[in-house]
PDB file of C-alpha atoms in Angstrom:
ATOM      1  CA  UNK A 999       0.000   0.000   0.000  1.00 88.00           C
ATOM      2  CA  UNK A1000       0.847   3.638  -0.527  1.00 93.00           C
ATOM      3  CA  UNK A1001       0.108   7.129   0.315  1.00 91.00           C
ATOM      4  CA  UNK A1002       1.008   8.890  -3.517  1.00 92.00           C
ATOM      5  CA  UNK A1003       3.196  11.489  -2.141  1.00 94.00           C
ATOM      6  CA  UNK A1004       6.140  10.730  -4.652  1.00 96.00           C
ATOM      7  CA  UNK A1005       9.654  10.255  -2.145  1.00 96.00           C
ATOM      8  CA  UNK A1006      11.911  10.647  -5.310  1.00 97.00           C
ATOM      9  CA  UNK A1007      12.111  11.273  -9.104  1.00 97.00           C
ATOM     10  CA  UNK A1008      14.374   8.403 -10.390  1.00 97.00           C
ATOM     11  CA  UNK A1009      15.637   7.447 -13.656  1.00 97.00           C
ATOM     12  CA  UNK A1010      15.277   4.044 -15.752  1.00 98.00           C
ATOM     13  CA  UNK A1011      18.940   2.813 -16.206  1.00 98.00           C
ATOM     14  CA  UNK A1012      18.171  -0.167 -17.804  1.00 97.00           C
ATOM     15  CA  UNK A1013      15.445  -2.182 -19.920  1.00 96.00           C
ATOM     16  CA  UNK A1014      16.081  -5.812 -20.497  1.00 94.00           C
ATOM     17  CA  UNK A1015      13.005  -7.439 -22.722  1.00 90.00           C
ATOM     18  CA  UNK A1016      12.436 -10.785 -21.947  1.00 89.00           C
ATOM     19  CA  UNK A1017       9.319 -11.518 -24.550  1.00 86.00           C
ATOM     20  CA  UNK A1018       6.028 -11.158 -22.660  1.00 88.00           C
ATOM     21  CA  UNK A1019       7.752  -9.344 -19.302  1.00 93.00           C
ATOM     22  CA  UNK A1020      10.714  -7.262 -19.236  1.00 95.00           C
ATOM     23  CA  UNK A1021      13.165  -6.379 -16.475  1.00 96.00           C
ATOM     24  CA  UNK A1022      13.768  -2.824 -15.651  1.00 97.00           C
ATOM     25  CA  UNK A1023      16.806  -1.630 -13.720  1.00 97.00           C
ATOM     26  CA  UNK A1024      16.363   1.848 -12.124  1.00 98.00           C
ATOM     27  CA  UNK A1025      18.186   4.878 -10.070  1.00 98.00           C
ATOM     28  CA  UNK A1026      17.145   5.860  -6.800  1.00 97.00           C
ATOM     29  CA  UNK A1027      19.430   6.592  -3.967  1.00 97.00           C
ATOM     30  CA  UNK A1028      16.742   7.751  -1.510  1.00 97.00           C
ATOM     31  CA  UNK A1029      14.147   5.003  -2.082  1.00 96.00           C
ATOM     32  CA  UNK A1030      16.699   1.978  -2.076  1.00 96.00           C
ATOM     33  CA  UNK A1031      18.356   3.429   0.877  1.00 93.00           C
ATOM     34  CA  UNK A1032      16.728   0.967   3.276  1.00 93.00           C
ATOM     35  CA  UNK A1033      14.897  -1.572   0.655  1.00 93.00           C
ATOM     36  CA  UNK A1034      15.662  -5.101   0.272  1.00 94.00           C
ATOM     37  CA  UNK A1035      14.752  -8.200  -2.148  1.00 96.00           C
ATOM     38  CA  UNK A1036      10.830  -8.907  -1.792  1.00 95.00           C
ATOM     39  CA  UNK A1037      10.359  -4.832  -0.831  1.00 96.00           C
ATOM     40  CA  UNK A1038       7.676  -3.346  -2.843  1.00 96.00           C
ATOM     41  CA  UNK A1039       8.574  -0.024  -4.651  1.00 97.00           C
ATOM     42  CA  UNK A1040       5.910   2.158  -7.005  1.00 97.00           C
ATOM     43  CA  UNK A1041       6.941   3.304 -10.082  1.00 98.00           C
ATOM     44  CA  UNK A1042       4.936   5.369 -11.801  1.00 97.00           C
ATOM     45  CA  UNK A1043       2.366   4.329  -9.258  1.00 96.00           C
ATOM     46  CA  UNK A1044       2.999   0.660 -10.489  1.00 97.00           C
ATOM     47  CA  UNK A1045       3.538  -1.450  -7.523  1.00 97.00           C
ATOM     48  CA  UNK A1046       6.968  -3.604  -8.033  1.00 97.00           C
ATOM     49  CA  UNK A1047       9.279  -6.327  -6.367  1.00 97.00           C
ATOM     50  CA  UNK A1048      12.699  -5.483  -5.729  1.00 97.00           C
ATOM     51  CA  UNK A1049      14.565  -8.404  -7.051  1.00 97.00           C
ATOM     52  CA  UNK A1050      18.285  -6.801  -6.663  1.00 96.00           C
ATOM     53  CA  UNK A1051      19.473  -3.379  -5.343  1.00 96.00           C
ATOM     54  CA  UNK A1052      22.717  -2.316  -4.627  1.00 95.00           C
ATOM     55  CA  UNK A1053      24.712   1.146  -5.119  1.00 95.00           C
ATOM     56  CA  UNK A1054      21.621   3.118  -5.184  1.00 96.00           C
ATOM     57  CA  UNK A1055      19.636   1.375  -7.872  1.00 97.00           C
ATOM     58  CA  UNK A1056      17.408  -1.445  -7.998  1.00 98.00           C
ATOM     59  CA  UNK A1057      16.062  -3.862 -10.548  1.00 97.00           C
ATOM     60  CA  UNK A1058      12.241  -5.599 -10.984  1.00 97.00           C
ATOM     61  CA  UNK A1059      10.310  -7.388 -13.222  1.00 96.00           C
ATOM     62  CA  UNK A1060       7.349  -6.622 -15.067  1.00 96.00           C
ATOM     63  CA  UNK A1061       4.818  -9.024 -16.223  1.00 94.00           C
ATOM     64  CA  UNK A1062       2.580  -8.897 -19.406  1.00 91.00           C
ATOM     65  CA  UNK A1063      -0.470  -7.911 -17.549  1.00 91.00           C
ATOM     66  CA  UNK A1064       1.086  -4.930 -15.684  1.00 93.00           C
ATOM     67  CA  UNK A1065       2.893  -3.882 -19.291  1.00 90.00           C
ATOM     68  CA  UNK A1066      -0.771  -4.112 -20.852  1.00 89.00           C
ATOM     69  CA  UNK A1067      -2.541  -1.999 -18.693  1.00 90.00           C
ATOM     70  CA  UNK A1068       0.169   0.473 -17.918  1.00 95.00           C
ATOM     71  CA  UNK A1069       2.700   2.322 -19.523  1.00 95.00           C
ATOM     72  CA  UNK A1070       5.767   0.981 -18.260  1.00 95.00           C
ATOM     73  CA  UNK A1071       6.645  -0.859 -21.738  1.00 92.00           C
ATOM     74  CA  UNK A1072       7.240   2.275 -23.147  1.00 93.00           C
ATOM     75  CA  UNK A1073      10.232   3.136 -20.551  1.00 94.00           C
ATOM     76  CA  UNK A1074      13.425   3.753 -22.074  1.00 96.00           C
ATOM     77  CA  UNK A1075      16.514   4.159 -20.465  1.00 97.00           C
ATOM     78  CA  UNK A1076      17.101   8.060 -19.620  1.00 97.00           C
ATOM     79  CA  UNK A1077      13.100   8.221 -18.451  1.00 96.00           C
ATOM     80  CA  UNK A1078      11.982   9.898 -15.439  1.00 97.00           C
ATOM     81  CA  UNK A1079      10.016   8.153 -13.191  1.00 98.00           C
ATOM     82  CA  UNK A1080       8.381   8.891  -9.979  1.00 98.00           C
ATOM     83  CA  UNK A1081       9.235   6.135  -7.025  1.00 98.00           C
ATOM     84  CA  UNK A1082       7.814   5.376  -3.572  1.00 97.00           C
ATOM     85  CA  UNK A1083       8.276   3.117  -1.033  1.00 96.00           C
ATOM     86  CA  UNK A1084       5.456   1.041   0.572  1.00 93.00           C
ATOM     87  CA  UNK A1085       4.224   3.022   3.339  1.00 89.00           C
ATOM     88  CA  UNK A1086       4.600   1.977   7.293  1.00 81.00           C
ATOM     89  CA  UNK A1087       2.102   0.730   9.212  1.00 79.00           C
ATOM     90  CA  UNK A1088       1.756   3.944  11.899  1.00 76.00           C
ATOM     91  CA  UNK A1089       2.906   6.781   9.111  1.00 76.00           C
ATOM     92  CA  UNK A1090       1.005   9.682   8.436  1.00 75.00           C
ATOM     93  CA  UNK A1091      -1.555   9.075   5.124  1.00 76.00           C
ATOM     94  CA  UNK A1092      -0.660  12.026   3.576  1.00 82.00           C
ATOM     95  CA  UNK A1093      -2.003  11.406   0.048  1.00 79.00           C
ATOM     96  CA  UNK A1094      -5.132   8.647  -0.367  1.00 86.00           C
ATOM     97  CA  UNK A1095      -4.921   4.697   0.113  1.00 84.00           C
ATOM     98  CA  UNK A1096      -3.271   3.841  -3.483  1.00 89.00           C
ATOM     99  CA  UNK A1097      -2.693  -0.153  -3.940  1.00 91.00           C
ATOM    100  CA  UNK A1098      -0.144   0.631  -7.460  1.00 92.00           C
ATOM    101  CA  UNK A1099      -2.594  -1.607  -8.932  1.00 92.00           C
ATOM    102  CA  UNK A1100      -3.499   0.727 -12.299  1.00 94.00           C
ATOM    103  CA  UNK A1101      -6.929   0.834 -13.433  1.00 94.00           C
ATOM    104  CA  UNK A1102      -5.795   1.856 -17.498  1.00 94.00           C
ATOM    105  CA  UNK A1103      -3.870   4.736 -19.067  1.00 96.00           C
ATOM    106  CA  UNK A1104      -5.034   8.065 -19.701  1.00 97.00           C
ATOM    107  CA  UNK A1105      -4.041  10.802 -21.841  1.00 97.00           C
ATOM    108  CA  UNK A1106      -3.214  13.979 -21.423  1.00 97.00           C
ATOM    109  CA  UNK A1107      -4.719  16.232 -23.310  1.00 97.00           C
ATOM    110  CA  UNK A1108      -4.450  19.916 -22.572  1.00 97.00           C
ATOM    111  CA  UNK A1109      -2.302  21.517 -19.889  1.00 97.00           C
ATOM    112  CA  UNK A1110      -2.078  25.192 -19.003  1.00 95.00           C
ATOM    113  CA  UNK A1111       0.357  26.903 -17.060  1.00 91.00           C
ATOM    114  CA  UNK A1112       0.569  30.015 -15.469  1.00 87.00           C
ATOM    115  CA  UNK A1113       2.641  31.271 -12.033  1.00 84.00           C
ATOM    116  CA  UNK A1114       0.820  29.684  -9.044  1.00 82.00           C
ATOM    117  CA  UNK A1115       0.666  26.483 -10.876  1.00 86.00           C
ATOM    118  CA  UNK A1116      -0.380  24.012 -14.048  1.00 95.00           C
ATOM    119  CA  UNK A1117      -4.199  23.015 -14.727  1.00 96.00           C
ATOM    120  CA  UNK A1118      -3.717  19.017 -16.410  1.00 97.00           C
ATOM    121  CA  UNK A1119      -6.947  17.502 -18.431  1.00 97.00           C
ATOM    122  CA  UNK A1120      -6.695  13.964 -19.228  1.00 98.00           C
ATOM    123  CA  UNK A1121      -8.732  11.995 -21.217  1.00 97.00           C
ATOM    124  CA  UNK A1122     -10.030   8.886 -19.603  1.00 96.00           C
ATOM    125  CA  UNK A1123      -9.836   5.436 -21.169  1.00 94.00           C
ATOM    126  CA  UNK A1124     -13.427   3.628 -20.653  1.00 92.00           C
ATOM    127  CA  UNK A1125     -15.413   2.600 -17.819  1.00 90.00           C
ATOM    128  CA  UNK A1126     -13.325   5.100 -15.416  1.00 93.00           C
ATOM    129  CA  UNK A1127     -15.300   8.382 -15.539  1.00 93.00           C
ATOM    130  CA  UNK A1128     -17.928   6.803 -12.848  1.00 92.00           C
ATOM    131  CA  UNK A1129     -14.931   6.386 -10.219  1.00 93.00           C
ATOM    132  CA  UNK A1130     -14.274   9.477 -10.284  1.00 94.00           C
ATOM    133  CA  UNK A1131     -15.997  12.703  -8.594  1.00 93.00           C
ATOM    134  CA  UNK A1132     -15.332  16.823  -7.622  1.00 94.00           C
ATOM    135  CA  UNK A1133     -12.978  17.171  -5.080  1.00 94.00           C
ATOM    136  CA  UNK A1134     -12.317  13.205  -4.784  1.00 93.00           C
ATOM    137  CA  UNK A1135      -9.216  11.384  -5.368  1.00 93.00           C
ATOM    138  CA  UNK A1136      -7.047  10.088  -8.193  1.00 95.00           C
ATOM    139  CA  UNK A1137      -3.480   8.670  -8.749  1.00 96.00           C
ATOM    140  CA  UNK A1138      -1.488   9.773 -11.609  1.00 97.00           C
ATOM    141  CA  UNK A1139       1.704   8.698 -12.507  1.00 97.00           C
ATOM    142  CA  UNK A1140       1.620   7.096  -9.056  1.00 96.00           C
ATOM    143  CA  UNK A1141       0.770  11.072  -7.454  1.00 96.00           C
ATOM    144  CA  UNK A1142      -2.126  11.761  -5.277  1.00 96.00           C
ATOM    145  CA  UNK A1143      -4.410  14.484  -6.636  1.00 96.00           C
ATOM    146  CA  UNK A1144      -7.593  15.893  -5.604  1.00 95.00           C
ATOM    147  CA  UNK A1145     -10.316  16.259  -9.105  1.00 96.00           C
ATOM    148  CA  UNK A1146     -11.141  19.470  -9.895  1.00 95.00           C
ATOM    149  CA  UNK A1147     -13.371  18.756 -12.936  1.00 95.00           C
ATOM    150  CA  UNK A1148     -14.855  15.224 -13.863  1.00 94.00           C
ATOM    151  CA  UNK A1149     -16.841  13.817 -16.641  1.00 93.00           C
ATOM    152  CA  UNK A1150     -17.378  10.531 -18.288  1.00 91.00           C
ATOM    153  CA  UNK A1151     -14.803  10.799 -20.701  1.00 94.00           C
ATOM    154  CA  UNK A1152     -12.184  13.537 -19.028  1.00 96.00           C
ATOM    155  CA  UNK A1153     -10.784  14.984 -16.041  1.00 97.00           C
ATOM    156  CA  UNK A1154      -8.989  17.988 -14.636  1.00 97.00           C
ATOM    157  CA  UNK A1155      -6.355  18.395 -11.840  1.00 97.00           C
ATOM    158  CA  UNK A1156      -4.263  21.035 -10.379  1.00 95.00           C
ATOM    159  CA  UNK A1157      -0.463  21.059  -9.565  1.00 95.00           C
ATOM    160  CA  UNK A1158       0.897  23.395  -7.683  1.00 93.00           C
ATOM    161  CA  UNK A1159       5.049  24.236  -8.219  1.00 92.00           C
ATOM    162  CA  UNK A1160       6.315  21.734  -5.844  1.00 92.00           C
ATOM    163  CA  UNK A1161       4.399  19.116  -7.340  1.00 94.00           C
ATOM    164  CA  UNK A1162       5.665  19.873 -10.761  1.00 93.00           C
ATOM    165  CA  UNK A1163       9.334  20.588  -9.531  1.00 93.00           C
ATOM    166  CA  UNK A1164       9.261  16.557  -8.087  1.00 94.00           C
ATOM    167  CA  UNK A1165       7.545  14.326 -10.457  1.00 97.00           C
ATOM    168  CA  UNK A1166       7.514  13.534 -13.567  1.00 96.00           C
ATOM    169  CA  UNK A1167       4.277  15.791 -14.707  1.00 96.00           C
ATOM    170  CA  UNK A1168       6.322  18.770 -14.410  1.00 93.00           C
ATOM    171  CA  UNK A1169       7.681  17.555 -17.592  1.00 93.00           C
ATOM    172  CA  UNK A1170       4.729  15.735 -19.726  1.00 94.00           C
ATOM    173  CA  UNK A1171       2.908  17.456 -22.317  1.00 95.00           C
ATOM    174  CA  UNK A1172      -0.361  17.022 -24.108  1.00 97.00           C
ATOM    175  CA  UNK A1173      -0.362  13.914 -26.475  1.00 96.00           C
ATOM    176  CA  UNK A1174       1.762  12.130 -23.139  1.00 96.00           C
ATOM    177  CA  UNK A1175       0.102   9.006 -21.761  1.00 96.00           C
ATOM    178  CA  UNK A1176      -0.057   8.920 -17.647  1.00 97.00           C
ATOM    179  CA  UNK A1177      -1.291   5.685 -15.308  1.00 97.00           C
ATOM    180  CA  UNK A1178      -4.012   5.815 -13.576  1.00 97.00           C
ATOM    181  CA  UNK A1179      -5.988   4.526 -10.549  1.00 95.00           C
ATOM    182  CA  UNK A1180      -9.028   5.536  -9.419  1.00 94.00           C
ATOM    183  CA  UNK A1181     -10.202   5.204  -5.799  1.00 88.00           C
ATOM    184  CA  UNK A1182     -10.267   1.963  -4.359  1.00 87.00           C
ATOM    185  CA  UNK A1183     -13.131   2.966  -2.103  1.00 84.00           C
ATOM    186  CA  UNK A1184     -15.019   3.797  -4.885  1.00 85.00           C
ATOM    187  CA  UNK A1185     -14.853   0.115  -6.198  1.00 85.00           C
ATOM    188  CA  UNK A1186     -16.380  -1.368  -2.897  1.00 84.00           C
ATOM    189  CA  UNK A1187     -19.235   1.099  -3.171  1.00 87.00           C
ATOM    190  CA  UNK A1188     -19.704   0.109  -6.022  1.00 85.00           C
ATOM    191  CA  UNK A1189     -19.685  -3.605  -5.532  1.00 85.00           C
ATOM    192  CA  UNK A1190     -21.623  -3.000  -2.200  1.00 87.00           C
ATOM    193  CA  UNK A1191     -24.420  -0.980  -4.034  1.00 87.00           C
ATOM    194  CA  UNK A1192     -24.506  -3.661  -6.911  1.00 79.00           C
ATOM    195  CA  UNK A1193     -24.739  -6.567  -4.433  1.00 58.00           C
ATOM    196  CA  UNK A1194     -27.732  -4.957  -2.419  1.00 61.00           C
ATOM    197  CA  UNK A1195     -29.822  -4.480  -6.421  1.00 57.00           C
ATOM    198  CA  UNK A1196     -29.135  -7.313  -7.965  1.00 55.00           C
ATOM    199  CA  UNK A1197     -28.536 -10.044  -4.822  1.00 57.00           C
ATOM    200  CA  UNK A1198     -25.169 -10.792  -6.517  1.00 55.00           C
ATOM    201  CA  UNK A1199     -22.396 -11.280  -4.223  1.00 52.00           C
ATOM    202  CA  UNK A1200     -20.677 -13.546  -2.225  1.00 47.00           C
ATOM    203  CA  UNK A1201     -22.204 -12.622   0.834  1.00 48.00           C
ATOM    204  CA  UNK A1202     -26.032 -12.938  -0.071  1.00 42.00           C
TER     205      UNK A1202
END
């Protein structure tokens, strides 16, 4: 589990394809500081195994499924990516509950800039829009935002300086694709909701 405050802005060393997965090896000083094999680390709000790690970088695999729904197969070795560690049982929750399990890729599709900060639409692949409402959460890129404008097919979000000075948005432009993942809690209403019409469910 993690909070999507992004601890670090690494850098993909490394990309090994192996067929249907691929091996990445990345950069991070702070985030491998105190990791170990088996440690979960998000990348790009992708939840991933440390298989090595040693002299401030670590290496992790990535399967077909999480290269299908993601956009970690497009990675190339110079890319900016935003890490963070699994979060401690007792920390603050400074972001939202984010599992790095991505829901799909958006786009993005306009961005505006101006001195206190950048406005960011993205287009939203199908099925999405209903997760998402005014003033709830979303992760992008592995970053906790708060909506400022939802729809069916699109959504807005602000980012304030230190936000764009840290992660990798500070750098993406329209026509870029981003991860995403919606609200988990918004999934269990959901199921919840559907279980009590339709007396689906395990727990009828």
């Amino acid at each position: 589990m993690f909070t999507g405050i992004v601890e670090e802005l690494g850098e993909v060393v490394a990309v090994e394809d192996r067929g249907e997965s691929a091996r990445l090896r990345l950069r991070g000083p702070l985030v491998t500081g105190d990791v170990k094999h088996g440690d979960s680390i998000a990348v790009n709000g992708v939840c991933l195994t440390v298989v090595d790690v040693a002299d401030g970088e670590f290496t992790a695999d990535v399967i077909a499924e999480t290269l299908s729904r993601s956009s970690l197969g497009a990675l190339a070795p110079g890319s900016r990516v935003n890490l963070e560690r699994a979060m401690a049982l007792g920390a603050r929750l400074d972001g939202h509950l984010v599992q790095g399990h991505v829901d799909g890729t958006g786009t993005i599709s306009a961005r505006t800039d101006s001195d206190s900060g950048t406005d960011i639409t993205v287009e939203l692949p199908p099925g999405l829009g209903k997760y998402l409402v005014e003033k709830g959460s979303i992760t992008v890129d592995g970053i906790s935002l708060t909506v400022v404008e939802a729809t069916d097919g699109h959504f807005t979000v602000s980012l304030i300086p230190t936000t764009l000075a840290l992660t990798t948005l500070g750098h993406k432009q329209p026509g870029e694709p981003v991860n995403l993942e919606v609200d988990v809690l918004a999934k269990y209403v959901e199921r919840l909701l559907g279980d009590r019409t339709t007396g689906t469910g395990a727990n009828r």
